[in-house]
Short mmCIF file of C-alpha atoms in Angstrom, two decimals:
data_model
loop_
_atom_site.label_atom_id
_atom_site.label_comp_id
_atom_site.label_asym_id
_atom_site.label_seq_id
_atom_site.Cartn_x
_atom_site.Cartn_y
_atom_site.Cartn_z
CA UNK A 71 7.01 -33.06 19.23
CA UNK A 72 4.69 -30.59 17.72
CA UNK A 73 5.34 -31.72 14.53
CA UNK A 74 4.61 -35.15 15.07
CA UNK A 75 1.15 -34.02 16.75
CA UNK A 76 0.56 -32.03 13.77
CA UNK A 77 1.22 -34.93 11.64
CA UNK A 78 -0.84 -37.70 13.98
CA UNK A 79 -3.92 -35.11 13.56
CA UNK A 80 -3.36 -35.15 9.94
CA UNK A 81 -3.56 -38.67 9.75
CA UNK A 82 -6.93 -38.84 12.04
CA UNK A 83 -8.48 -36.28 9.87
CA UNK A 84 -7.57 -37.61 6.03
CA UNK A 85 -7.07 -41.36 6.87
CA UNK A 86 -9.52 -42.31 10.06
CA UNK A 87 -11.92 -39.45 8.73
CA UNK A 88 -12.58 -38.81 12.72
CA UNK A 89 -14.84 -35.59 13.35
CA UNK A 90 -14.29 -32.66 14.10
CA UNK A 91 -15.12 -32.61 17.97
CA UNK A 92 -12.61 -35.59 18.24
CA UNK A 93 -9.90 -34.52 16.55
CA UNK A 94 -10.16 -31.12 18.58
CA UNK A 95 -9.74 -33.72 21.88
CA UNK A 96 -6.31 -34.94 20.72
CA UNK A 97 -4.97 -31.93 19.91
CA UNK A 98 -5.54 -30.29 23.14
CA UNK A 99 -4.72 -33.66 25.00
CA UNK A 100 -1.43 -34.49 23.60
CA UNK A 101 -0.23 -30.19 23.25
CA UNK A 102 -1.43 -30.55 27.30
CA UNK A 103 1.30 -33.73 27.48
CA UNK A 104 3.73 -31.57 25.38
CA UNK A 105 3.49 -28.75 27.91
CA UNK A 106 4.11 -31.10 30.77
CA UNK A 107 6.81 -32.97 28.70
CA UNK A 108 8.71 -29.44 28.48
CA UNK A 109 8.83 -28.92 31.56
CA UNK A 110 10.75 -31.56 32.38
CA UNK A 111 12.99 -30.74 29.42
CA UNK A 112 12.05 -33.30 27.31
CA UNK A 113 11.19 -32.36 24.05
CA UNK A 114 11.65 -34.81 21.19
CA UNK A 115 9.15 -38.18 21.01
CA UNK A 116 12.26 -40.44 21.08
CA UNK A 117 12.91 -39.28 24.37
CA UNK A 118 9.66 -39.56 26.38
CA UNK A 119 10.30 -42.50 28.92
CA UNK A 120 7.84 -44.91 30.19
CA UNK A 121 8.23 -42.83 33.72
CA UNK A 122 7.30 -39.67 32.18
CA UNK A 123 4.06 -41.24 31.07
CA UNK A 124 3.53 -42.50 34.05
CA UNK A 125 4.51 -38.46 35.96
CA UNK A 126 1.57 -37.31 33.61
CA UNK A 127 -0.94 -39.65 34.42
CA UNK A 128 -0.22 -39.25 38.32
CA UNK A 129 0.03 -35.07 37.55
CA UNK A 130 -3.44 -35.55 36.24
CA UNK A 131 -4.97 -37.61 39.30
CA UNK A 132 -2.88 -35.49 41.46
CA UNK A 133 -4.84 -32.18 40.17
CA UNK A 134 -8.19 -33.86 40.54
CA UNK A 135 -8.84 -34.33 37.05
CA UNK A 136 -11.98 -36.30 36.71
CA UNK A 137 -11.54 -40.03 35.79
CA UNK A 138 -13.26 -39.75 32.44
CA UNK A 139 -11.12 -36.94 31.63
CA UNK A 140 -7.90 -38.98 32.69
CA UNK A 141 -9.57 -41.68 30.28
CA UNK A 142 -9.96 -39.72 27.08
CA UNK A 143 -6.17 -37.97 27.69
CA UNK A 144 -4.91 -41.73 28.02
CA UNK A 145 -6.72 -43.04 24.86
CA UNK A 146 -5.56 -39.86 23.16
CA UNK A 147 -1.50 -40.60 23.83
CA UNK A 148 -2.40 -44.68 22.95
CA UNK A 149 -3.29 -43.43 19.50
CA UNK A 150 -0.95 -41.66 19.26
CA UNK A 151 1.82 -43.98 19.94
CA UNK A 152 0.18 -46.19 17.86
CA UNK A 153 0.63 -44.26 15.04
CA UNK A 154 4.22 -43.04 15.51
CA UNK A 155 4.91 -47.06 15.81
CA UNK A 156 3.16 -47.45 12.81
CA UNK A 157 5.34 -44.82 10.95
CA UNK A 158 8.39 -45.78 12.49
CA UNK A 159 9.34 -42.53 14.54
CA UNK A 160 9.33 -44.36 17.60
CA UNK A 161 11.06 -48.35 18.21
CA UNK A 162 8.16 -49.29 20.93
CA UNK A 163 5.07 -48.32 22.26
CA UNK A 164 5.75 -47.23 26.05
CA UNK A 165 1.94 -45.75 26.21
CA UNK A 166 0.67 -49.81 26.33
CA UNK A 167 1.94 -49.38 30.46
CA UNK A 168 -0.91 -46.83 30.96
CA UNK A 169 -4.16 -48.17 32.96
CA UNK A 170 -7.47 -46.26 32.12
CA UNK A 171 -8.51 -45.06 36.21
CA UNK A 172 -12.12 -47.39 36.20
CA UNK A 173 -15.21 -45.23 35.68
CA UNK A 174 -18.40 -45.49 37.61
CA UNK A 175 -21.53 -45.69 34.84
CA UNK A 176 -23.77 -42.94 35.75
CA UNK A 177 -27.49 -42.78 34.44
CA UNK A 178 -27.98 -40.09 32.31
CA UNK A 179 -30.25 -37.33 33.11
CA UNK A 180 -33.84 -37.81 31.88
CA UNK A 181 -36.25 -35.23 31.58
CA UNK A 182 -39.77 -36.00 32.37
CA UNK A 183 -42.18 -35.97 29.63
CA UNK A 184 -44.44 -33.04 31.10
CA UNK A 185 -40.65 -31.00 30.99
CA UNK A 186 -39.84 -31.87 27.67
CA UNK A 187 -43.85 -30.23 26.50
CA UNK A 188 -42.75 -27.55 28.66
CA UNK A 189 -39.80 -26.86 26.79
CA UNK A 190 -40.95 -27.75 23.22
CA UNK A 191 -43.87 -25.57 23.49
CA UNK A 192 -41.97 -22.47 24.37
CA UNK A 193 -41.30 -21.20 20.73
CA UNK A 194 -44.62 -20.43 20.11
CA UNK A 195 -44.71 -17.18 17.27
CA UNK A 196 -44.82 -16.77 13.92
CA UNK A 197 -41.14 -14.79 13.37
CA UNK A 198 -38.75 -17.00 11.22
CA UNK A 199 -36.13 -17.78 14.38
CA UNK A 200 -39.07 -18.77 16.59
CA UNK A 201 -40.29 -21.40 13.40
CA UNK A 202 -36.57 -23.03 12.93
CA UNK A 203 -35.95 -23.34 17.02
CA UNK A 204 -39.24 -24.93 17.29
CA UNK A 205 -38.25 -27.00 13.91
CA UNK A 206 -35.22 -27.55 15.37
CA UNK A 207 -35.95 -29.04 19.17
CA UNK A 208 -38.69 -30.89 17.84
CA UNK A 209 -36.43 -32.52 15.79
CA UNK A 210 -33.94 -33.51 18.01
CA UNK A 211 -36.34 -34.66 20.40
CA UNK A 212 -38.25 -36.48 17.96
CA UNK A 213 -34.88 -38.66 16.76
CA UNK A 214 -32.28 -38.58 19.42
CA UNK A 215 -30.12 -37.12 17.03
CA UNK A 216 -26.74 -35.67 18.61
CA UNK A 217 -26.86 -31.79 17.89
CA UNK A 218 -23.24 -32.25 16.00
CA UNK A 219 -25.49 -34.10 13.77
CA UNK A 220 -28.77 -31.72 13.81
CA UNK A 221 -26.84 -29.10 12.61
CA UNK A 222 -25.19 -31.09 9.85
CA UNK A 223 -28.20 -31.76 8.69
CA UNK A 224 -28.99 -30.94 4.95
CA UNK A 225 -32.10 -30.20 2.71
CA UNK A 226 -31.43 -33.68 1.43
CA UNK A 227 -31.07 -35.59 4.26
CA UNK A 228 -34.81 -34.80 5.31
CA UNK A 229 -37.49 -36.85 3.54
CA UNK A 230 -40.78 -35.40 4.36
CA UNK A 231 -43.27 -37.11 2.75
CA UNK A 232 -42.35 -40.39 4.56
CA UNK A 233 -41.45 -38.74 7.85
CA UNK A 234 -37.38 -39.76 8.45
CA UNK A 235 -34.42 -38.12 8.37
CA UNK A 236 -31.02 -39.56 7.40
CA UNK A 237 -27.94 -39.30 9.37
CA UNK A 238 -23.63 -39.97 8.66
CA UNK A 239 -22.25 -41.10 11.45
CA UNK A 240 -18.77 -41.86 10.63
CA UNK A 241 -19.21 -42.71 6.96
CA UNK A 242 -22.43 -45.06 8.27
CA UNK A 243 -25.82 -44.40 7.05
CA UNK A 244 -28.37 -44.12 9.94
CA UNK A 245 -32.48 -43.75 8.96
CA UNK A 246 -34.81 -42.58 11.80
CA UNK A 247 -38.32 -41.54 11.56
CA UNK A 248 -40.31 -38.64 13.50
CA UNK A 249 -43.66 -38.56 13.89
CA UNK A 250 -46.13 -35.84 12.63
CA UNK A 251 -45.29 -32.89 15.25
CA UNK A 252 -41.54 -32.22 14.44
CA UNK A 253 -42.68 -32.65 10.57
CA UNK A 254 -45.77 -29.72 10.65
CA UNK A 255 -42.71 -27.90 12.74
CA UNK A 256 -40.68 -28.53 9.84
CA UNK A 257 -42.97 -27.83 7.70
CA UNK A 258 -43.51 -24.89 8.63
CA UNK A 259 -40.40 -23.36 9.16
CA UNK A 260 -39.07 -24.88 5.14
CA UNK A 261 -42.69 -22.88 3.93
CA UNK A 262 -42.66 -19.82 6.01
CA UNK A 263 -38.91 -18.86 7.34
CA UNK A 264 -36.09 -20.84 6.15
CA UNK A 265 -36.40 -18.76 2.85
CA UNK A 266 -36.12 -15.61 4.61
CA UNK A 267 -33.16 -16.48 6.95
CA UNK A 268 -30.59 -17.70 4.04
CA UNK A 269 -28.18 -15.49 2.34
CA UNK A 270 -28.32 -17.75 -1.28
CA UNK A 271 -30.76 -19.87 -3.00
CA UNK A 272 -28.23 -22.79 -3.44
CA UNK A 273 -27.77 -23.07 0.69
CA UNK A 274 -27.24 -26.89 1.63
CA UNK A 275 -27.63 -26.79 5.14
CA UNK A 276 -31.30 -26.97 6.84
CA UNK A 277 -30.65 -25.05 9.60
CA UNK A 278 -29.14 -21.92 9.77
CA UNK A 279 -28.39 -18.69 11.76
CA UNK A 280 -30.35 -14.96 12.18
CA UNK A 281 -27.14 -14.61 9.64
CA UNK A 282 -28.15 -16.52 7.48
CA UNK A 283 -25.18 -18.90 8.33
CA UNK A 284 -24.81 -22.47 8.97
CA UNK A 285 -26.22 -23.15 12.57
CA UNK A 286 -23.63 -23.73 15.37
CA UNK A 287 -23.46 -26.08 18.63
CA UNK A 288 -22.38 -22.96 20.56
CA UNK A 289 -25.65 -20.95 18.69
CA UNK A 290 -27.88 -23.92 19.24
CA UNK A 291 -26.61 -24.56 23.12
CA UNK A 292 -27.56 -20.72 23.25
CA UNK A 293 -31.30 -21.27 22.08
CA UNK A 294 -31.77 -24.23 24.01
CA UNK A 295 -30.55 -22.24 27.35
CA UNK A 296 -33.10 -19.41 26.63
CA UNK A 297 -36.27 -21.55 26.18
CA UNK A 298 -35.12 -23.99 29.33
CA UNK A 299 -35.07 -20.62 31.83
CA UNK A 300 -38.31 -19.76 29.43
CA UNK A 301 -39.81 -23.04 30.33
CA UNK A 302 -38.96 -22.48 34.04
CA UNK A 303 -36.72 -25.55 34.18
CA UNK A 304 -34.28 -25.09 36.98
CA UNK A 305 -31.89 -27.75 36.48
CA UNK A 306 -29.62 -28.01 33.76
CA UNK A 307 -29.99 -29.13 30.43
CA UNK A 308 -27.89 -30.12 26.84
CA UNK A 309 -28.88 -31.20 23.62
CA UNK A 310 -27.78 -34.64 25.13
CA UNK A 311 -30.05 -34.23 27.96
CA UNK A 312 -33.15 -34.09 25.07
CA UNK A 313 -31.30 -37.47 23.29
CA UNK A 314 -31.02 -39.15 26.58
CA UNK A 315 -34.84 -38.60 26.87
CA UNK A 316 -35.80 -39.19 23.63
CA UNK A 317 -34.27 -42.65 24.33
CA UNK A 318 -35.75 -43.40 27.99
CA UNK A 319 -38.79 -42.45 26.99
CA UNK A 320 -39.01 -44.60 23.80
CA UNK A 321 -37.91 -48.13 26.26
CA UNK A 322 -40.59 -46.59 29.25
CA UNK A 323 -43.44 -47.18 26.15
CA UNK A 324 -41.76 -50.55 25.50
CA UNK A 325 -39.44 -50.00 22.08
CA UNK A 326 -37.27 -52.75 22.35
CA UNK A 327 -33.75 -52.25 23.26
CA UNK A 328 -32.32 -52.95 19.29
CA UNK A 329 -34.16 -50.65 17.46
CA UNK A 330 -33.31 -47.62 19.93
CA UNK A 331 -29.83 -48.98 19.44
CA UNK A 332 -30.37 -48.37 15.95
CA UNK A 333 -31.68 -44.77 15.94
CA UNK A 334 -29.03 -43.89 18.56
CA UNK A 335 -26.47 -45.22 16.53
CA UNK A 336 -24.78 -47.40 19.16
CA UNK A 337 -22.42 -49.98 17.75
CA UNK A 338 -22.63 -51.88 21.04
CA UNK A 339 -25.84 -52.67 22.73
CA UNK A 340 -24.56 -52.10 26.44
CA UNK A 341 -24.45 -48.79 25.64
CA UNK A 342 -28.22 -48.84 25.24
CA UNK A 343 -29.17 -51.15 28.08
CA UNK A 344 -28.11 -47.89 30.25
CA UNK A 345 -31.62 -46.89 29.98
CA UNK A 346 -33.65 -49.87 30.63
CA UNK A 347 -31.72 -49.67 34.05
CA UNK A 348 -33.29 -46.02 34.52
CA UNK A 349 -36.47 -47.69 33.80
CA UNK A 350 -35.78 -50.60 36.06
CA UNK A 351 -35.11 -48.37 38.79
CA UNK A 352 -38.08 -46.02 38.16
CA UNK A 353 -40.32 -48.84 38.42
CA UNK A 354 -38.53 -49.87 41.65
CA UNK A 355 -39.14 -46.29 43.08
CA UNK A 356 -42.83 -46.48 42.50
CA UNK A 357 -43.21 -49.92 43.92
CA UNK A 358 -41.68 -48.87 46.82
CA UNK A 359 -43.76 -45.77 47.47
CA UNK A 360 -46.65 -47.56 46.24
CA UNK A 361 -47.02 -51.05 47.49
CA UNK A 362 -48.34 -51.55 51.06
CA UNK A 363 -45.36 -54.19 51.75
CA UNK A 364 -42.78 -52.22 49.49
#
């Protein structure tokens, strides 16, 4: 079976040009299946029944696996299956009997807008790291970006003088624009620190490490960490936490719900109507507390 994982992931990385982060998902999905699949002796894709399926799906409720994780693992061994159909290793495709477990849409955790000053305003020196994290939050907060995508981000990609940067998500083009704080931060750390910081003249990437090394989601999840205790925020935060806000905040003024679509890079506009229910229900809130009949 490993071989036909090996060969699946292959496929998602030179064919369906998936990224990174998602092709690390099926791997550790279906080698997760594969363990579970040995232990019941079964070791070769033509032999996986229907009911084994089925064993691993109920193994995975059974060890309180959440719903969304159950989710991903079951769209992992559909594509699979899919392609060993397609390449005619397998005669059927027994993963079609699997039900996705129904998840409840939870709203997203927005930070207020005093938080989000809080937070931005904590790298406040002169030293080069202090002028790229400052560059660097201001920039995701300023387009929504996802931080896969922040620190993909090349010299390039950031147009300055016109105030937008340009993302690839999934061989799509994607133009957002940032207003004049994230570009004096930028500005300032591409005049006074970026040139310190990278090991050769030619370097691509925008950001990069005290190493002079391409910036990491693990490096950047570090940063953000330090300046949210910094900031004394107490509950947690992501670099999604700062994209979800950069969203809600943007409907709260009244940016209609296509454009945000487009900056988020949403292909389906539900997705985005998530936040004008936050906003609906903030509004609610205050009525209530505020009206005399509420």
């Amino acid at each position: 079976m490993e071989r036909e994982i090996e060969t699946f992931i292959t496929y998602l990385h030179n064919v369906k040009k998936k990224s990174e982060n998602t092709i690390m998902s099926y791997r550790r999905d279906l080698y997760k299946l594969k363990g579970f699949l040995e232990e019941l002796d079964v070791k070769k894709v033509q032999n996986i029944s229907q009911t084994n399926l089925n064993s691993y799906v109920l193994y995975l409720e059974k060890n309180h696996f959440a719903p969304a994780t159950i989710s991903r693992n079951i769209a992992s061994i559909k594509g699979f299956y899919h392609f060993l159909l397609r390449e005619h290793l397998v005669n059927e495709d027994i993963s079609e009997i699997l039900k996705a477990p129904k998840l409840e849409k939870k709203l997203p955790e927005i930070m207020t807008v005093a938080d989000v000053d809080k937070l931005l305003s904590q790298p406040a020196g002169n030293t080069p790291k202090e002028l790229r994290d400052k560059a660097m939050l201001e920039l995701l907060y300023a387009t929504g970006i996802r931080v896969s995508e922040l620190i993909s981000l090349k010299l390039s990609d950031i147009n300055l003088k016109m105030g937008f940067v340009v993302c690839n998500d999934n061989g799509r083009e994607r133009v957002i624009p940032f207003g004049n704080t994230a570009r004096n931060a930028l500005l300032a750390y591409l005049e006074h620190a970026r040139d310190t910081m990278i090991l050769h003249d030619d370097e691509k990437y925008l950001f990069v490490n005290c190493s002079g090394k391409p910036m990491s989601r693990q490096g950047f999840w570090k940063l953000l960490k330090f300046y949210a205790a910094k900031a004394g925020i107490t509950y947690a935060i992501t670099p999604h936490t700062l994209r979800h806000s950069f969203a809600a905040h943007l409907v709260e003024n009244g940016a209609d719900l296509h454009s945000v679509q487009e900056m988020l890079g949403h292909s389906d506009i539900s997705t985005t109507q998530i936040y004008a229910n936050k906003t609906h229900n903030r509004i609610r809130e205050v009525y209530t507390k505020s009206h005399p009949r509420g």
